[in-house]
Short mmCIF file of N, CA and C in Angstrom, two decimals:
data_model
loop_
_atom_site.label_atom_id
_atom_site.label_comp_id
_atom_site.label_asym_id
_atom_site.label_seq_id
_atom_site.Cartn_x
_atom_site.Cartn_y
_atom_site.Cartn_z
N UNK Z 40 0.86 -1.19 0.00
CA UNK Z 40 0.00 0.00 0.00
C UNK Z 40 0.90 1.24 0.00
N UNK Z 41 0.57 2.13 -0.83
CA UNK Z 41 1.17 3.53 -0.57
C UNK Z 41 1.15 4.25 -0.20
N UNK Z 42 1.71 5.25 0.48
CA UNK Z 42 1.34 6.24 1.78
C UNK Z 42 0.78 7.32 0.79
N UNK Z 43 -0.25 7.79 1.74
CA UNK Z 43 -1.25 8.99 0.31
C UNK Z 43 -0.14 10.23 0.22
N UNK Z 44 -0.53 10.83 -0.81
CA UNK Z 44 0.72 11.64 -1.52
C UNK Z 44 -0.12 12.53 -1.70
N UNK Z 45 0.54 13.89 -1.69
CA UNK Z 45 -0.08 14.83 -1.67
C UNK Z 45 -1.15 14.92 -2.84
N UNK Z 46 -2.12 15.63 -2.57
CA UNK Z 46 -3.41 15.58 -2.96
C UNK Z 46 -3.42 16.68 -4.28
N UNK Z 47 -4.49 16.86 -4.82
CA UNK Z 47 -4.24 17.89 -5.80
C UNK Z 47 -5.07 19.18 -4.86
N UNK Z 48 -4.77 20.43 -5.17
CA UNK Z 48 -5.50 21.68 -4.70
C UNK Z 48 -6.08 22.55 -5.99
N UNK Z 49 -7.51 23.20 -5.45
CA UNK Z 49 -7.72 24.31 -6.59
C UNK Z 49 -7.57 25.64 -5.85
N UNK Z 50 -7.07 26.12 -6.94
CA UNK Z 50 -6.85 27.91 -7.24
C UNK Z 50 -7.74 28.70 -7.97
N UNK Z 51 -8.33 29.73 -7.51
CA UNK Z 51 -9.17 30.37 -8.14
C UNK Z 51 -8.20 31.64 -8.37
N UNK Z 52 -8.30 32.00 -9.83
CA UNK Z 52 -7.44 33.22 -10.47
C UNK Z 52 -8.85 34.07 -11.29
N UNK Z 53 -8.59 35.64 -10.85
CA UNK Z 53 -9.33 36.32 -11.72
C UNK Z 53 -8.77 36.85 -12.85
N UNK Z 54 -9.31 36.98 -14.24
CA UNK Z 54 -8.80 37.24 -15.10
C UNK Z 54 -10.33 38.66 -15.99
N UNK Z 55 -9.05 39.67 -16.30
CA UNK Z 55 -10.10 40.23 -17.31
C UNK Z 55 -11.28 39.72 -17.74
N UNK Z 56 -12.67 40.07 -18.10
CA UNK Z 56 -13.28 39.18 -18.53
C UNK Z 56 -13.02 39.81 -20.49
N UNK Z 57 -12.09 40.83 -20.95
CA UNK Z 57 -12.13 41.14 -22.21
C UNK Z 57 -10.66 40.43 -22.46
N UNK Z 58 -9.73 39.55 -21.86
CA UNK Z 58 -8.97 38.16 -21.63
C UNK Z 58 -9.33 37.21 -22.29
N UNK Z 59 -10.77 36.85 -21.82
CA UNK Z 59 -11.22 35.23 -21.56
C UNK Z 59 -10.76 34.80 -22.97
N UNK Z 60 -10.95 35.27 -24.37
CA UNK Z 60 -11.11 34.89 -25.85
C UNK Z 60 -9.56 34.32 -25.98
N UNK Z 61 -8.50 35.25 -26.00
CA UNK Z 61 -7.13 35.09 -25.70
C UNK Z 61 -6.61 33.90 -24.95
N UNK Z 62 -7.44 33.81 -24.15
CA UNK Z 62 -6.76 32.26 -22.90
C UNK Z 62 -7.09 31.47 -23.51
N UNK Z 63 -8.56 31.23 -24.18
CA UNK Z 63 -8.94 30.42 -24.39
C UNK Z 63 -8.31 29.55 -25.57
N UNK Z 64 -8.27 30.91 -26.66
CA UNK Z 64 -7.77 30.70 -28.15
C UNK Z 64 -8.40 30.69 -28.89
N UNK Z 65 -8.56 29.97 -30.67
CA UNK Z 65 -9.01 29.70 -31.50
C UNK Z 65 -9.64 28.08 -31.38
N UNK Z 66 -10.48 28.20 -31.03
CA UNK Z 66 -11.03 26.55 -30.89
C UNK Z 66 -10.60 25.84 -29.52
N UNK Z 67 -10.48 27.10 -28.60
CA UNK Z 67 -10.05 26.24 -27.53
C UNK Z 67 -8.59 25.93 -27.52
N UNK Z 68 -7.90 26.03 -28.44
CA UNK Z 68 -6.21 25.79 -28.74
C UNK Z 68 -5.74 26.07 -27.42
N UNK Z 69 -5.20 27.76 -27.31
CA UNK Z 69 -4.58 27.91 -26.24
C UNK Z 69 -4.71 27.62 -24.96
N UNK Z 70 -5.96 26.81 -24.68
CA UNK Z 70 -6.10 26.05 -23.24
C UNK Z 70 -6.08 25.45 -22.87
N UNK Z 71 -6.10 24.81 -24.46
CA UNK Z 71 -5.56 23.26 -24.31
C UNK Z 71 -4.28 23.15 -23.92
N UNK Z 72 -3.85 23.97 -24.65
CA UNK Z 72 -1.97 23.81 -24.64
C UNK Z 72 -1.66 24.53 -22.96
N UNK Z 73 -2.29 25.11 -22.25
CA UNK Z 73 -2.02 24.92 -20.43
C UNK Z 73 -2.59 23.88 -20.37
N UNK Z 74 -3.33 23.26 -20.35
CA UNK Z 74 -3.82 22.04 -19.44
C UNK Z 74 -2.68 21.06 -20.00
N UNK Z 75 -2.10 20.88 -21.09
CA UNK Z 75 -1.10 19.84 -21.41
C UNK Z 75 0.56 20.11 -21.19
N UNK Z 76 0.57 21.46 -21.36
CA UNK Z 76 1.84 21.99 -20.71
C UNK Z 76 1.76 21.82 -18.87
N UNK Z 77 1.02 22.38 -18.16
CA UNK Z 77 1.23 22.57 -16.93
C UNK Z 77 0.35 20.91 -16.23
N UNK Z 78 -0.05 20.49 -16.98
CA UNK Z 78 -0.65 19.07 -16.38
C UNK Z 78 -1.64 19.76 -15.37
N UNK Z 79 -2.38 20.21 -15.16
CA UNK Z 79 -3.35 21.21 -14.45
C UNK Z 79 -4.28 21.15 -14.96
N UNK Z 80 -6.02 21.06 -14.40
CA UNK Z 80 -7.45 20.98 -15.02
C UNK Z 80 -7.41 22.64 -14.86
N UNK Z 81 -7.89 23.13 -16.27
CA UNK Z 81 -7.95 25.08 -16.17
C UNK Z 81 -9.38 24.55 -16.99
N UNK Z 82 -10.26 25.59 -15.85
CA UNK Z 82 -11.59 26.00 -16.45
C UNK Z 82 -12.17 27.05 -15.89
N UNK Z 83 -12.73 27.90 -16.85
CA UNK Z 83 -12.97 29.09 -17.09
C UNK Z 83 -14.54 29.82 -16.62
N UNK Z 84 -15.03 29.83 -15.31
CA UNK Z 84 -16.48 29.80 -15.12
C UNK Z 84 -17.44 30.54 -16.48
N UNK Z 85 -18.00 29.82 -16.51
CA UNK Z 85 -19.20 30.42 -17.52
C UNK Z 85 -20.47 31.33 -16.74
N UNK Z 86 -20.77 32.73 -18.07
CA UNK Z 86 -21.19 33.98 -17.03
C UNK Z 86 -22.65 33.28 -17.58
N UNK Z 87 -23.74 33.86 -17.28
CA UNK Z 87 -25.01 33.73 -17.61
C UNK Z 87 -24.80 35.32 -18.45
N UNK Z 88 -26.52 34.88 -19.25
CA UNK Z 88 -26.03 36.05 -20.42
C UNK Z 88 -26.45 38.02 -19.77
N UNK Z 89 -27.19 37.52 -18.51
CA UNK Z 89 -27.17 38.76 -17.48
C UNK Z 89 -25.82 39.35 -17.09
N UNK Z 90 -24.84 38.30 -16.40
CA UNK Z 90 -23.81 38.41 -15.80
C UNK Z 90 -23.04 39.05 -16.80
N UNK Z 91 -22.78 38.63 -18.25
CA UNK Z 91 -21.79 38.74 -19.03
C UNK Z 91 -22.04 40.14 -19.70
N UNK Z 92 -23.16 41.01 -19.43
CA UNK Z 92 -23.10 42.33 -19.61
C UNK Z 92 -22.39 43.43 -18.74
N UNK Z 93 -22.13 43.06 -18.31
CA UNK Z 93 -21.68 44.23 -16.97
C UNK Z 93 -20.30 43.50 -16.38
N UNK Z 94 -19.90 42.06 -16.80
CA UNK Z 94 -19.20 41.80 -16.01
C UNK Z 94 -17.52 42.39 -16.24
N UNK Z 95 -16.41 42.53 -15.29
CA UNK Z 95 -15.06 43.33 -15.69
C UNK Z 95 -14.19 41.99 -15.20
N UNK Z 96 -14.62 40.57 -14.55
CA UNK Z 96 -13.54 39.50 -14.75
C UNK Z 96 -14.37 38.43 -14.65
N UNK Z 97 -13.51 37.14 -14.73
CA UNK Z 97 -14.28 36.25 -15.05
C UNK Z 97 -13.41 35.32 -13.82
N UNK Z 98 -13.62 34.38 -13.65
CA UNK Z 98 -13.06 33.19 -12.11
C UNK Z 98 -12.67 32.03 -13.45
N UNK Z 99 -10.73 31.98 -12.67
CA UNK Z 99 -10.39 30.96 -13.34
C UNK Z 99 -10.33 29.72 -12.24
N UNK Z 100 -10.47 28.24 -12.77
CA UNK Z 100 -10.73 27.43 -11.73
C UNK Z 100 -9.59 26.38 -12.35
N UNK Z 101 -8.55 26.39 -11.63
CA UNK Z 101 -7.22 25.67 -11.69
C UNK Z 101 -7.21 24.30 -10.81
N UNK Z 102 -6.64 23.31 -11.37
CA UNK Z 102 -6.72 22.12 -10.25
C UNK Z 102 -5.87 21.56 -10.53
N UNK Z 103 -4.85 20.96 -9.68
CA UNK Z 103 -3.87 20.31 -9.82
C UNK Z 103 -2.84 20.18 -8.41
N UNK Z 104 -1.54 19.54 -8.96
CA UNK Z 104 -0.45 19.69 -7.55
C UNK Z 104 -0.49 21.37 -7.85
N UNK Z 105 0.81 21.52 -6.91
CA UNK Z 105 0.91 23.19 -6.50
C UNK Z 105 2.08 23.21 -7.76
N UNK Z 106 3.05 22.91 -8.31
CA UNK Z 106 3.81 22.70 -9.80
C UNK Z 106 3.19 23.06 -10.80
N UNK Z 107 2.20 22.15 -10.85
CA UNK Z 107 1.16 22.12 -12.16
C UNK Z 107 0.08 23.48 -11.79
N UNK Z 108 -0.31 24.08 -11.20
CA UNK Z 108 -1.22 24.81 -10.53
C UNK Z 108 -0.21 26.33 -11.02
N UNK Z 109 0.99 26.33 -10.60
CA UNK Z 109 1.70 27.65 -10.73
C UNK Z 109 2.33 27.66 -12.46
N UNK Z 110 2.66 26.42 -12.93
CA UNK Z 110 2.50 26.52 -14.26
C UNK Z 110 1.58 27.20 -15.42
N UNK Z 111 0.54 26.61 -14.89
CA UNK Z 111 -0.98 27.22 -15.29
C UNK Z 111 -1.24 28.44 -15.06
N UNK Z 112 -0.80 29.15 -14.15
CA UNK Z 112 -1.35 30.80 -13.64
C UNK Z 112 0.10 30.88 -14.80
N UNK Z 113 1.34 31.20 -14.61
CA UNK Z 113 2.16 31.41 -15.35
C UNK Z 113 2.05 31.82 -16.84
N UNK Z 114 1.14 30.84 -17.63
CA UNK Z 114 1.00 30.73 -18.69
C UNK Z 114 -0.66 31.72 -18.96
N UNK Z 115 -1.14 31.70 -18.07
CA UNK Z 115 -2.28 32.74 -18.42
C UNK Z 115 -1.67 33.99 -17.74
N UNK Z 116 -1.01 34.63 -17.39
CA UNK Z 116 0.15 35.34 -16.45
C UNK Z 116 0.56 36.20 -18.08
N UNK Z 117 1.28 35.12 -18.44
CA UNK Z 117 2.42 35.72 -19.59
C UNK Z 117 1.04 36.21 -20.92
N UNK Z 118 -0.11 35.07 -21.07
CA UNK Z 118 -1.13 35.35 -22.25
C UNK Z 118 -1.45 36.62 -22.06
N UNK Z 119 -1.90 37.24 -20.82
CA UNK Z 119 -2.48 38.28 -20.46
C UNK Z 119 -1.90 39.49 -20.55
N UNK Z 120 -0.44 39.18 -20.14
CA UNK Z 120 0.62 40.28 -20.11
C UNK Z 120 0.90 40.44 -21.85
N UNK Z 121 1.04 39.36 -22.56
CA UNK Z 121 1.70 39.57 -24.19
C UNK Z 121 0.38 40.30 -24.99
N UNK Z 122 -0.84 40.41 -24.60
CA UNK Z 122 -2.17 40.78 -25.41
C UNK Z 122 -2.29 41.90 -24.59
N UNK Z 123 -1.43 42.43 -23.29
CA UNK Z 123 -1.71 43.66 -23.18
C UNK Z 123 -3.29 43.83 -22.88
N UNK Z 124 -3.97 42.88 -21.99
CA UNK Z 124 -5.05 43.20 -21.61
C UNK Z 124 -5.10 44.02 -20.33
N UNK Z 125 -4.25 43.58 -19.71
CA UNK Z 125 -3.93 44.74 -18.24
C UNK Z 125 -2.52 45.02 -17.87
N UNK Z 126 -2.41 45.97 -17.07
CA UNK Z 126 -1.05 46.23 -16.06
C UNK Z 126 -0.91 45.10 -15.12
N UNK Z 127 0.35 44.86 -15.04
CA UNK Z 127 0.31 43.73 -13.93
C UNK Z 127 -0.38 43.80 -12.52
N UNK Z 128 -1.11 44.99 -12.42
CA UNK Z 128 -1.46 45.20 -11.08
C UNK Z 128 -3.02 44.72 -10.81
N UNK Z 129 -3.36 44.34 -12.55
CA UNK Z 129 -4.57 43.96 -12.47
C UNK Z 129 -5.39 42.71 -12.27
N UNK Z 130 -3.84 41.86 -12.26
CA UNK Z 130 -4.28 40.21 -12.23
C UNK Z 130 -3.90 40.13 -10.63
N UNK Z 131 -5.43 39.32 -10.55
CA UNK Z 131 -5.39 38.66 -8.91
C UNK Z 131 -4.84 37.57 -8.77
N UNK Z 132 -4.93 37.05 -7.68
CA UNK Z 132 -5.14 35.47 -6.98
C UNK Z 132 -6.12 35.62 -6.21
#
């Protein structure tokens, strides 16, 4: 038997909600390519079509070890920063 090993944790990251298209990609591409780069489940809450008028971020929902977890913010980190959607002062944890 194996002694239990650390568990996976989720992270909730806010991101622009004028971001979300960019993270996501063209067909989903670029999110794919975090979830396979950082080995991390990244999903993106979905707004209702009330919410998504007014809304200014959206809740990212990260799951994984804490490796794979900081990989993942990293890579939506750098997407966010290269598209110039905000100042760095604007991305949470």
């Amino acid at each position: 038997i194996l002694p239990p090993g650390p568990e996976p944790e989720t992270v909730y990251l806010y991101i622009p909600n004028v971001a979300v298209g960019a993270i996501i990609g063209t067909k989903g591409s670029f999110i794919k390519n975090i979830i396979k780069l950082s080995g991390a489940s990244v999903k993106i809450t979905p707004l209702s079509a009330e919410e998504s008028k007014n809304a200014v971020e959206r809740q990212v929902v990260i799951i994984g070890m804490v490796d794979a977890q900081w990989k993942a913010q990293y890579y939506i980190y750098e997407k966010i920063r290269q598209e110039r959607f905000t100042s760095d002062e604007n991305v949470k944890l």
